[in-house]
CSV table of C-alpha atoms in Angstrom, one decimal:
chain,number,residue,atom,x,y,z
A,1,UNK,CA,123.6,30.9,215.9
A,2,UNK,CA,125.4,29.8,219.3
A,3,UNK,CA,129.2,28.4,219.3
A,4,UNK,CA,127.9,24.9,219.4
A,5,UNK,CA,125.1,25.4,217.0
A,6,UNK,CA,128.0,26.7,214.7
A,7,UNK,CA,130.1,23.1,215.1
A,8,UNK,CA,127.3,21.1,214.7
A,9,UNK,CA,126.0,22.8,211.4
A,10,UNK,CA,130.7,22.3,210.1
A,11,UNK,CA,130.2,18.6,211.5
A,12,UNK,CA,127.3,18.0,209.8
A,13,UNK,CA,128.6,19.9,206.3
A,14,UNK,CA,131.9,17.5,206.3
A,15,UNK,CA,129.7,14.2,207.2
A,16,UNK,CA,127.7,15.2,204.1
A,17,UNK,CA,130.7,14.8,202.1
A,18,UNK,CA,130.4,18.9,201.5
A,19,UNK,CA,133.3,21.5,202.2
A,20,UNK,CA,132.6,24.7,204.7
A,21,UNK,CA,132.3,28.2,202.8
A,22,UNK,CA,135.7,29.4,201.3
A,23,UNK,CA,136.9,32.3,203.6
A,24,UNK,CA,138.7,33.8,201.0
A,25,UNK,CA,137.1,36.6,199.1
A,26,UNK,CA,134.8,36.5,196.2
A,27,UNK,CA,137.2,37.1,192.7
A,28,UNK,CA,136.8,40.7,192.0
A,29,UNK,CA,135.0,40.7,188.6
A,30,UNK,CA,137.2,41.5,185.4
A,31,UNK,CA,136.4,44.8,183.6
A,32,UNK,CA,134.5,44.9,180.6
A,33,UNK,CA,134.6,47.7,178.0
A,34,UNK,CA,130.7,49.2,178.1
A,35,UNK,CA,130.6,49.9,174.2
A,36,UNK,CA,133.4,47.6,173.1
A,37,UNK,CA,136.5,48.5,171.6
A,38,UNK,CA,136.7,52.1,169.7
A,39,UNK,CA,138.1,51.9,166.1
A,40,UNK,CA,141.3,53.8,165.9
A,41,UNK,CA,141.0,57.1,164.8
A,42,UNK,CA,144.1,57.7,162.3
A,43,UNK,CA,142.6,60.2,159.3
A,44,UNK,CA,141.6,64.1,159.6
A,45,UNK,CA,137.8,63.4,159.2
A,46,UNK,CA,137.4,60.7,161.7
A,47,UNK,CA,139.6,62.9,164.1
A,48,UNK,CA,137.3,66.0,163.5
A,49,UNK,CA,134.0,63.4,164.4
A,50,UNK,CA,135.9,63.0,167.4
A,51,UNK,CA,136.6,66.4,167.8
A,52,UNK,CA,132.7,67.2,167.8
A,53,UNK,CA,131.5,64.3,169.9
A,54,UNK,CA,133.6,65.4,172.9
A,55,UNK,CA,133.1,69.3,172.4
A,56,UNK,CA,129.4,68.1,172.7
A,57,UNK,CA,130.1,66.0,176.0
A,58,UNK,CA,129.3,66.5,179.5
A,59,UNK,CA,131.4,66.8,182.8
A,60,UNK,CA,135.2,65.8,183.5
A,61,UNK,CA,137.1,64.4,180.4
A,62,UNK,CA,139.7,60.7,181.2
A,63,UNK,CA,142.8,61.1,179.5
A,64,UNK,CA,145.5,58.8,178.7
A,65,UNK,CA,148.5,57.8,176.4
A,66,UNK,CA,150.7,54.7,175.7
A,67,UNK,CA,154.2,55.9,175.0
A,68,UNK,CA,156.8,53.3,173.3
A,69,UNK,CA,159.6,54.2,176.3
A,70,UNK,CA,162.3,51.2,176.0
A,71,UNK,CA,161.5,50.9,172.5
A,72,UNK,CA,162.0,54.5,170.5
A,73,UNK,CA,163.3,57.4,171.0
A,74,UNK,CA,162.0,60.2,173.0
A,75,UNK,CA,158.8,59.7,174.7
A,76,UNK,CA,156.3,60.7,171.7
A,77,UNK,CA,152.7,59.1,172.4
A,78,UNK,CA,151.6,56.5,170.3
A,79,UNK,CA,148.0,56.6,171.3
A,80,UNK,CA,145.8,58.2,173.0
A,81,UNK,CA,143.1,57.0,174.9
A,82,UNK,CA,139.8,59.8,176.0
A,83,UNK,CA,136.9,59.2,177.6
A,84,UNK,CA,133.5,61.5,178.2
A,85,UNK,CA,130.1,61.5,179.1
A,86,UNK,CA,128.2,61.6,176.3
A,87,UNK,CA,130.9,60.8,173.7
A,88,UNK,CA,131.9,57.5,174.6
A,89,UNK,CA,135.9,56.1,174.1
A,90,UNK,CA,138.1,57.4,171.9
A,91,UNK,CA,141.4,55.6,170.7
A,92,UNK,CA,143.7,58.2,168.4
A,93,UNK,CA,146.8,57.4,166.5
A,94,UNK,CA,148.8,60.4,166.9
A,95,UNK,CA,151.1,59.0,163.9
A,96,UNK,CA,148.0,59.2,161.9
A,97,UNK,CA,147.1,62.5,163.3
A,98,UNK,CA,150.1,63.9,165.0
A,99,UNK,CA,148.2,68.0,165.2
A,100,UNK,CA,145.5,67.0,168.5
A,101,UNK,CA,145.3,70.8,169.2
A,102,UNK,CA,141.9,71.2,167.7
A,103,UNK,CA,140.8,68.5,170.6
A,104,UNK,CA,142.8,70.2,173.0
A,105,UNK,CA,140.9,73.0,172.4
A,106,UNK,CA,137.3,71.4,171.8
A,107,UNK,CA,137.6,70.1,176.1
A,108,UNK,CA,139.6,73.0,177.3
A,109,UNK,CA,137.1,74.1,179.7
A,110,UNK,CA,137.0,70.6,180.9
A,111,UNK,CA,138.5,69.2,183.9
A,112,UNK,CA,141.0,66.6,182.5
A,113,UNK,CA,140.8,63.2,184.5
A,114,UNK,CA,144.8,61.5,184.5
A,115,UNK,CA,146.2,59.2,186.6
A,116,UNK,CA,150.0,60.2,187.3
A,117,UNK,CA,149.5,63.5,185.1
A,118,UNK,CA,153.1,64.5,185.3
A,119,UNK,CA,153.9,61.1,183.2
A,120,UNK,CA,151.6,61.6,180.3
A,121,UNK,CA,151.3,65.6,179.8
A,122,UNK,CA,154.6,65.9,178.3
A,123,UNK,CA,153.9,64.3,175.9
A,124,UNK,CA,150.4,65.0,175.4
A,125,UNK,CA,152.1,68.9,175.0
A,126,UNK,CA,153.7,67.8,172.1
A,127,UNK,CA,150.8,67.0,170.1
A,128,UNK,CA,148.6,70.0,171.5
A,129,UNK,CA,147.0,68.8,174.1
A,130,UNK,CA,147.3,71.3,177.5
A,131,UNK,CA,144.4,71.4,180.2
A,132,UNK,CA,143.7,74.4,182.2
A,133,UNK,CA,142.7,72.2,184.8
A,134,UNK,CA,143.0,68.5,185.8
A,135,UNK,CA,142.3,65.7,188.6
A,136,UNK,CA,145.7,63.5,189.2
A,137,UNK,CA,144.2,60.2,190.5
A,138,UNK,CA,147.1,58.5,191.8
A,139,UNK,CA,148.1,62.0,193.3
A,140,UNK,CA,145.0,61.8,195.1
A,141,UNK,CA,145.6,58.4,196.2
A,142,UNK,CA,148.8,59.9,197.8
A,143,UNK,CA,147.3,62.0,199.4
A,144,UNK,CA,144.3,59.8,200.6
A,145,UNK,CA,146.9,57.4,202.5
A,146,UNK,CA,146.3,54.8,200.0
A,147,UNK,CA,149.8,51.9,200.2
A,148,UNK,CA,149.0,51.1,196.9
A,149,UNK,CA,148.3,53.9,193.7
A,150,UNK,CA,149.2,51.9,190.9
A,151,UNK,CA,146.0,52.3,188.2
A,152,UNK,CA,144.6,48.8,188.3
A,153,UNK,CA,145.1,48.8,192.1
A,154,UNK,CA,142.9,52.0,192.5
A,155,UNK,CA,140.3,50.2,190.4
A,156,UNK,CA,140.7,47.3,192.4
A,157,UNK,CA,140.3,48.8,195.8
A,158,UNK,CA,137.8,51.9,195.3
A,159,UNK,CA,135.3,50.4,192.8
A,160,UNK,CA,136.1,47.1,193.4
A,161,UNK,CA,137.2,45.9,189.2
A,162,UNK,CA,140.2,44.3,188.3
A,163,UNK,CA,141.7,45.6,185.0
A,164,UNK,CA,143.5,44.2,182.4
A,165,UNK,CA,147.3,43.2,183.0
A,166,UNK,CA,150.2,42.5,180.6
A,167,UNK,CA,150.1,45.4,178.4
A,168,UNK,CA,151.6,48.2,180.0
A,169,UNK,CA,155.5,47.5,178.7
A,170,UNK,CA,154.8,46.9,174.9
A,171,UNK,CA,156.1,48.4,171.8
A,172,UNK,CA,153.0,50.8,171.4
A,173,UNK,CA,154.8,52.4,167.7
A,174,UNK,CA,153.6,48.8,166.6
A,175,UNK,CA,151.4,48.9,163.2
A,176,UNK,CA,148.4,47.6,163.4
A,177,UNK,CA,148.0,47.5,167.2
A,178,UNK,CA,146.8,44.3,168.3
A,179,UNK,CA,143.1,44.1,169.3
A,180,UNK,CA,144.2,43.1,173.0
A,181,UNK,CA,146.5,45.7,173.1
A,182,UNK,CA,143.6,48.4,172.4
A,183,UNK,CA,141.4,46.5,175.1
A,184,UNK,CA,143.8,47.4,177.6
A,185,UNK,CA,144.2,50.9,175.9
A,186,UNK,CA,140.5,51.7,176.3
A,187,UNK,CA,139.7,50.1,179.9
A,188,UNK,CA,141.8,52.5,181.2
A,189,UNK,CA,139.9,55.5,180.5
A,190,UNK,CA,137.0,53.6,180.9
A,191,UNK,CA,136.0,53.9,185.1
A,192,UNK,CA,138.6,56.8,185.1
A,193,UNK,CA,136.2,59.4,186.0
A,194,UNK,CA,133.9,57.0,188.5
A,195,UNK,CA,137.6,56.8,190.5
A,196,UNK,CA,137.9,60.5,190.8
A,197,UNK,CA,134.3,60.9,192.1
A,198,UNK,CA,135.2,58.1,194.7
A,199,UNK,CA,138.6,59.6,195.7
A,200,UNK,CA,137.1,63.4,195.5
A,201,UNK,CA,134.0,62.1,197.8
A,202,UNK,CA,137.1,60.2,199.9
A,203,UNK,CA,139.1,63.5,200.1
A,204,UNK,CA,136.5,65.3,201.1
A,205,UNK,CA,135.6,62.7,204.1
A,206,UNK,CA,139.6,63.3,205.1
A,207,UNK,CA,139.2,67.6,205.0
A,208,UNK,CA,142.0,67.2,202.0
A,209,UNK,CA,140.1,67.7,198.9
A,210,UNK,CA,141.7,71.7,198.8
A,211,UNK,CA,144.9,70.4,199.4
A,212,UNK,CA,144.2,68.3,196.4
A,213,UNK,CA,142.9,70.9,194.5
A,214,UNK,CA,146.2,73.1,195.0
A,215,UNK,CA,148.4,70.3,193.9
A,216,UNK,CA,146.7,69.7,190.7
A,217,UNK,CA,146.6,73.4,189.9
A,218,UNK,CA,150.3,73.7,190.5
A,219,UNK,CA,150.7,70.8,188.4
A,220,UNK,CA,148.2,72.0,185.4
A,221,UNK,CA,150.4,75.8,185.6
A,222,UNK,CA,153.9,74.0,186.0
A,223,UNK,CA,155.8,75.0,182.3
A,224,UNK,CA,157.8,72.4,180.5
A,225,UNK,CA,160.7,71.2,182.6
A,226,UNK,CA,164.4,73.6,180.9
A,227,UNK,CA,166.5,70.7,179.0
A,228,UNK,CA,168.7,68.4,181.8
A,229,UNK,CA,172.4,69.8,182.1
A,230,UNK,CA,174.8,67.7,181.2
A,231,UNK,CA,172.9,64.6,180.7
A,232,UNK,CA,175.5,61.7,180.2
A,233,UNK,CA,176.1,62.0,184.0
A,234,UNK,CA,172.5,60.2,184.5
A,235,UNK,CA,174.4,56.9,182.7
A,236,UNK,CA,173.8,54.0,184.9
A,237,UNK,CA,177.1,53.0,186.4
A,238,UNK,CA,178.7,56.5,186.8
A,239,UNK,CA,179.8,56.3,190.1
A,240,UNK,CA,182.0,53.7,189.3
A,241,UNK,CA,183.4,56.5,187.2
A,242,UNK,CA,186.0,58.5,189.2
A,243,UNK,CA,188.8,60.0,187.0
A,244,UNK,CA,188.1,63.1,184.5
A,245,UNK,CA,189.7,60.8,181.5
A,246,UNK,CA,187.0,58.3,182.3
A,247,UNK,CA,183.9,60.5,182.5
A,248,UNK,CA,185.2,62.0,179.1
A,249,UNK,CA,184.6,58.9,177.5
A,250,UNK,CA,181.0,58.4,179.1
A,251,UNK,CA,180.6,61.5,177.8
A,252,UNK,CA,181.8,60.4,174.0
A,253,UNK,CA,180.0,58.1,174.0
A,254,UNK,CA,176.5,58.7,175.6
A,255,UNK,CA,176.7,61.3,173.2
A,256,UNK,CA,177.7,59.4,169.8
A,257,UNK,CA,175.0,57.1,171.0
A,258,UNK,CA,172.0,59.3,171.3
A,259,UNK,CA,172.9,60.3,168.0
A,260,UNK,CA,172.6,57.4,166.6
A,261,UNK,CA,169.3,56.1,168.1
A,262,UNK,CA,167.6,59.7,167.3
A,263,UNK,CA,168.7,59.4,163.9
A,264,UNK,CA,167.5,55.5,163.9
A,265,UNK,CA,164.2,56.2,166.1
A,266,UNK,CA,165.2,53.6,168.5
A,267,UNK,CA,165.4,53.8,172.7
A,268,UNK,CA,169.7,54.5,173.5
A,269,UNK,CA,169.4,51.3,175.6
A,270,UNK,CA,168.9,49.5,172.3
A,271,UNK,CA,171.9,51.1,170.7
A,272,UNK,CA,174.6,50.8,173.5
A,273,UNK,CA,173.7,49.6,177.0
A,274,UNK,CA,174.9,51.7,179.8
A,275,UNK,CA,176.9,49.1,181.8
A,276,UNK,CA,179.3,48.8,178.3
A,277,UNK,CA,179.9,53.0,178.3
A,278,UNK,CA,181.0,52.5,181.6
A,279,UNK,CA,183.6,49.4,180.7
A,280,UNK,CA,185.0,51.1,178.3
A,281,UNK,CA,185.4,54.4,180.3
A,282,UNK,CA,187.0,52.0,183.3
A,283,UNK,CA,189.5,50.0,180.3
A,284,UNK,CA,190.5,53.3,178.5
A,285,UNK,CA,190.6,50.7,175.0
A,286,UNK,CA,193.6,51.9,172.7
A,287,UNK,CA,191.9,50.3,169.3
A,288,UNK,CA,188.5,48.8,168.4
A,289,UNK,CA,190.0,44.9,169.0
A,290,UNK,CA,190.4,45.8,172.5
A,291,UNK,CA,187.0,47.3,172.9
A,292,UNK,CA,185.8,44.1,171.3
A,293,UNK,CA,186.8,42.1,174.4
A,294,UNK,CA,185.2,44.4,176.7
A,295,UNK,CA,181.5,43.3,178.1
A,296,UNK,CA,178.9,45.1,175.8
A,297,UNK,CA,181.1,45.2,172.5
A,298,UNK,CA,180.8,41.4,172.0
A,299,UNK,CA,180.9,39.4,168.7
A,300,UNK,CA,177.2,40.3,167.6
A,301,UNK,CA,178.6,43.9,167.1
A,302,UNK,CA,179.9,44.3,163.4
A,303,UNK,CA,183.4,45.8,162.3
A,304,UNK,CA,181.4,49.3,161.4
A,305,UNK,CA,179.9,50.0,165.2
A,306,UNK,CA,183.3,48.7,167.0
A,307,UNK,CA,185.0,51.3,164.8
A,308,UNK,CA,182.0,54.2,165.3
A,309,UNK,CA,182.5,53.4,169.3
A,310,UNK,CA,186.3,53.5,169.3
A,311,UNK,CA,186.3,57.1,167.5
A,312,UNK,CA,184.7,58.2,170.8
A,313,UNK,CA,186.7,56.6,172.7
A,314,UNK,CA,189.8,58.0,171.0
A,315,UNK,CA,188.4,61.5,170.9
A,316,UNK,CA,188.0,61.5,174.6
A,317,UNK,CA,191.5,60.1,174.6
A,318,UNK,CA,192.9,62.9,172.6
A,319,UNK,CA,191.2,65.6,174.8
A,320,UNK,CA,193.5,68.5,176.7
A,321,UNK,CA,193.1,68.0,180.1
A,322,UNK,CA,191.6,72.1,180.4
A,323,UNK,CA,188.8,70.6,178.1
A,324,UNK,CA,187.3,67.0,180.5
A,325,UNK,CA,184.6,67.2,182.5
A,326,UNK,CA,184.7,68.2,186.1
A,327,UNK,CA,184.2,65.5,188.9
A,328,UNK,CA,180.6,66.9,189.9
A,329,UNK,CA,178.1,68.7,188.4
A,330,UNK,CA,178.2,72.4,189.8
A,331,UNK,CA,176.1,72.1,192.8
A,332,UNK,CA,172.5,74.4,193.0
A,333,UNK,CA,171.8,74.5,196.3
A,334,UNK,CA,172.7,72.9,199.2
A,335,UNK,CA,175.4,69.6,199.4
A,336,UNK,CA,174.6,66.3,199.7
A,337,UNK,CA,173.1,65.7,203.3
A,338,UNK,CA,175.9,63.0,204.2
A,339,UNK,CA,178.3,66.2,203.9
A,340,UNK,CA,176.5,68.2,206.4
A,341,UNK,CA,178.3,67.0,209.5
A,342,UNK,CA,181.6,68.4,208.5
A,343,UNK,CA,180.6,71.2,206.5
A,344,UNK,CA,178.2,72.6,208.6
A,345,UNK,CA,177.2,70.7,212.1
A,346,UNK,CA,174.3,73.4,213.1
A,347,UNK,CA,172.8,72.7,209.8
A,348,UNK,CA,173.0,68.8,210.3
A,349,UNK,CA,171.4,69.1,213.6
A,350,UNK,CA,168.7,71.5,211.8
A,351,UNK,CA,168.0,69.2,209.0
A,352,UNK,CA,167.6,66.3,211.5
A,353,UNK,CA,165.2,68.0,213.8
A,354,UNK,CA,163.0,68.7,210.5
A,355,UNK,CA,163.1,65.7,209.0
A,356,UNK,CA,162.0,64.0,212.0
A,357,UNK,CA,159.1,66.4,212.6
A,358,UNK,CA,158.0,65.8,209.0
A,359,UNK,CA,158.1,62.5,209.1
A,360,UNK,CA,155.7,62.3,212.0
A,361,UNK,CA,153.6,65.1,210.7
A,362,UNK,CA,153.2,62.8,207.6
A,363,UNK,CA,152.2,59.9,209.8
A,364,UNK,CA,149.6,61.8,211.3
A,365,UNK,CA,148.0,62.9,208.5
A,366,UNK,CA,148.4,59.6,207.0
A,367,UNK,CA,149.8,60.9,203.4
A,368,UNK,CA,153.8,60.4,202.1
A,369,UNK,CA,156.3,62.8,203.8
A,370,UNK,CA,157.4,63.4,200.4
A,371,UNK,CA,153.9,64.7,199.4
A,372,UNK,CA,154.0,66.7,202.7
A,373,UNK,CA,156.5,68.8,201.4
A,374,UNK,CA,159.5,67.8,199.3
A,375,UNK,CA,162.9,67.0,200.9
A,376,UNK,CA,164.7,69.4,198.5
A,377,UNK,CA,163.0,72.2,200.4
A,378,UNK,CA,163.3,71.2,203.7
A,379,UNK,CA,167.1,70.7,202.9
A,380,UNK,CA,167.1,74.1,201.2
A,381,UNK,CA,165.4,75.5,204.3
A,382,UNK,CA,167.9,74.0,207.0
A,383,UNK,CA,170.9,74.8,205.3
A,384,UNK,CA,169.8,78.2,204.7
A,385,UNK,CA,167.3,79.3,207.5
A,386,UNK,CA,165.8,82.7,207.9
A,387,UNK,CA,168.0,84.7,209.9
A,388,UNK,CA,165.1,85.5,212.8
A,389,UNK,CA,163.1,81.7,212.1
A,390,UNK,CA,159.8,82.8,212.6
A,391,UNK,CA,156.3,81.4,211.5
A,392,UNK,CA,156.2,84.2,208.8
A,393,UNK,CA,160.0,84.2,207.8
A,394,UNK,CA,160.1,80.5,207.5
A,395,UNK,CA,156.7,80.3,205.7
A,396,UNK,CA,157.8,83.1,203.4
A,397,UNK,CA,161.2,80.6,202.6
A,398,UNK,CA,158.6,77.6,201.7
A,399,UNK,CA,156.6,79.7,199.2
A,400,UNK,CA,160.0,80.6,197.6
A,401,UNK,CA,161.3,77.2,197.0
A,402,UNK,CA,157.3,76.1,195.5
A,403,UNK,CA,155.4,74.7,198.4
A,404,UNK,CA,151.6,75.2,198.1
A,405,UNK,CA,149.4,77.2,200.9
A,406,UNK,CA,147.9,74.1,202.1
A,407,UNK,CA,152.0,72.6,202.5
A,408,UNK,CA,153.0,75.6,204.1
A,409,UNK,CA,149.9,75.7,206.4
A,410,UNK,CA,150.8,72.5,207.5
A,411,UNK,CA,154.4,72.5,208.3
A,412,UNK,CA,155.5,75.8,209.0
A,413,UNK,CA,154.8,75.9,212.5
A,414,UNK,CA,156.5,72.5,213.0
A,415,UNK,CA,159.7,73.3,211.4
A,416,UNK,CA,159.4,77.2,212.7
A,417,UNK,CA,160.1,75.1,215.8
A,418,UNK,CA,163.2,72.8,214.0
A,419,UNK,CA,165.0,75.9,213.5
A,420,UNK,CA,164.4,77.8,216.8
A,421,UNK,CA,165.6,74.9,218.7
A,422,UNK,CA,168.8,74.8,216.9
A,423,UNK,CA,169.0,78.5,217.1
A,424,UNK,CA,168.8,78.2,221.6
């Protein structure tokens, strides 16, 4: 149709009293579960049907759980959510059934399908579930160049379904679960393994699919992460925290708290908000009344906690100063960049070479720089570089600090050539 044929056929649609075609996109259609919603599994005999069904399955295995972070303690699953060919959905309530290692075991051998694996395996661990192998989708969105790896935006944009939304917060210890709430639950296993297909057949277009593969083997050997040091540090608010006296108290009281959410099963935050540990660090209180004025300790809180609070405070308080808390935490490896210049100028000028390589190395290749490699190595690298920086002494320092072969394949020869600048 010409340009004029085009105007006349828009005249003549307005004349008509009709409106032109809407340019915006068609709604993308709203997921629907293909069997309907599972029945929670919560006894040992409908678990061991489960159990069988799956073991009798075919190909990769979708795995998911719904943790109740804000609202407990700890990050325990509350459900969990499987999908396989030939076995359908599966919703289990690990408070029912809290032993899944006889399933962990029954799809082993199976390639476990996650999206954000590092998230969920914790505490899929805990309950006895551990793959040998997986496939991380929103990894592999990474490192496809996608902008956006949330779940329902993966759906969205590879397969072209919206999911459920509204969900994802919720108290999931909550008894019964609401039927909405297991809706959401089971559409997210449900076109789990259709996205890895599409994003294996997408890696595989881009020459990344190994690199993938490496990533989620490092991932499916990684042990449990050692128990953080000194945790209270991680309150939000520290740095406002500058005297030893001060972080004593944060420390008092971060600890008095998580004591008394892990003995009542409820999230810290619930307990005692950070922002009020950190008042009463900055106010030093001398006696509960005074803490009572203090933001966080306000009129709701009864004579009992005020009281509980202020024995922390007054323990810190009490404290010889051989026995507070250093300023920092003891540094394992190098200092923080912004300390570079002074400390060590060369190293700066190292570190700032690399980073620049990497970051248009991971332009090029169209995946996040910190996916590329991670920044702790690279600053781990600069500050201390091979004494002779070649390609095998530098790529023999990547494989040290974790990098994968496909990582240090990549970016060896450009920081090889970081270092040996700084070196002429």
């Amino acid at each position: 149709m010409t340009d004029a044929q085009n105007t006349a056929a828009d005249t003549t649609l307005r004349a008509s009293g009709d409106s032109p075609p809407d340019p915006r996109p068609a709604p993308v259609p709203l997921l629907e579960p293909r069997e309907g919603i599972p029945p929670v599994v919560a006894t040992d005999e409908a678990l061991a049907e489960v159990v069988a069904a799956f073991a009798g399955g075919t190909g990769p295995v979708a795995v998911d759980a719904e943790r109740a972070s804000g609202y407990r303690y700890g990050q325990r699953a509350y459900l969990v959510q499987l999908r396989r060919e030939g076995a359908g959905s599966a919703l289990i309530d690990p408070v029912g059934c809290p032993d899944l290692s006889g399933l962990g075991e029954a799809i082993g051998d199976a390639e476990w399908v996650l999206h954000a694996a590092t998230q969920d395996l914790p505490c899929l661990r805990d309950i006895g579930m551990v793959p040998t192998r997986l496939f991380d989708t929103e990894l592999a969105g990474r490192l496809a160049g996608f902008a956006r790896v949330g779940l329902g935006a993966m759906v969205e944009n590879v397969l072209g379904f919206a999911l459920e939304k509204g969900h994802s917060a919720v108290d999931w210890s909550t008894r019964p679960l609401p039927e909405p709430w297991l809706r959401y639950a089971a559409l997210d296993v449900e076109l789990l393994v259709d996205l890895r297909d599409a994003l294996e057949e997408e890696l595989t277009r881009q020459g990344k699919l190994e690199w993938a593969r490496q990533e989620f083997a490092a991932i499916a050997a990684a042990p449990p992460p050692p128990p953080r040091k000194d945790p209270w540090r991680r309150t939000s608010g520290m740095h406002k925290v500058r005297r030893r006296r001060q972080m004593a108290v944060v420390r008092e009281l971060w600890t008095a708290r998580d004591q008394v959410a892990q003995r009542r099963d409820v999230s810290p935050g619930k307990v005692l908000g950070d922002a009020a540990i950190v008042e009463a660090a900055l106010n030093l209180p001398p006696n509960s009344h005074a803490l009572a004025a203090l933001p966080g300790f306000g009129h709701r809180m009864g004579r009992r906690q005020l009281e509980q609070w202020q024995s922390a405070v007054d323990r810190a308080r009490a404290l010889a100063e051989s026995e507070l808390p250093q300023p920092g935490q003891p540094l394992n490896g190098p200092p923080p960049p912004r300390a570079w210049a002074d400390k060590d100028p060369a190293a700066a000028a190292r570190l700032s070479a690399a980073r620049a390589s990497v970051t248009a190395l991971a332009e090029q290749l169209n995946l996040p720089q910190e996916n590329l490699i991670t920044p702790d190595t690279v600053r781990r690298l600069c500050w201390e570089p091979p004494e002779l920086p070649t390609a095998e002494s530098v790529a023999e320092v990547l494989a040290g600090h974790g990098a994968r072969p496909w990582q240090i394949e990549q970016v060896t020869p450009i920081l090889t050539e970081a270092l040996q600048a700084d070196a002429d």
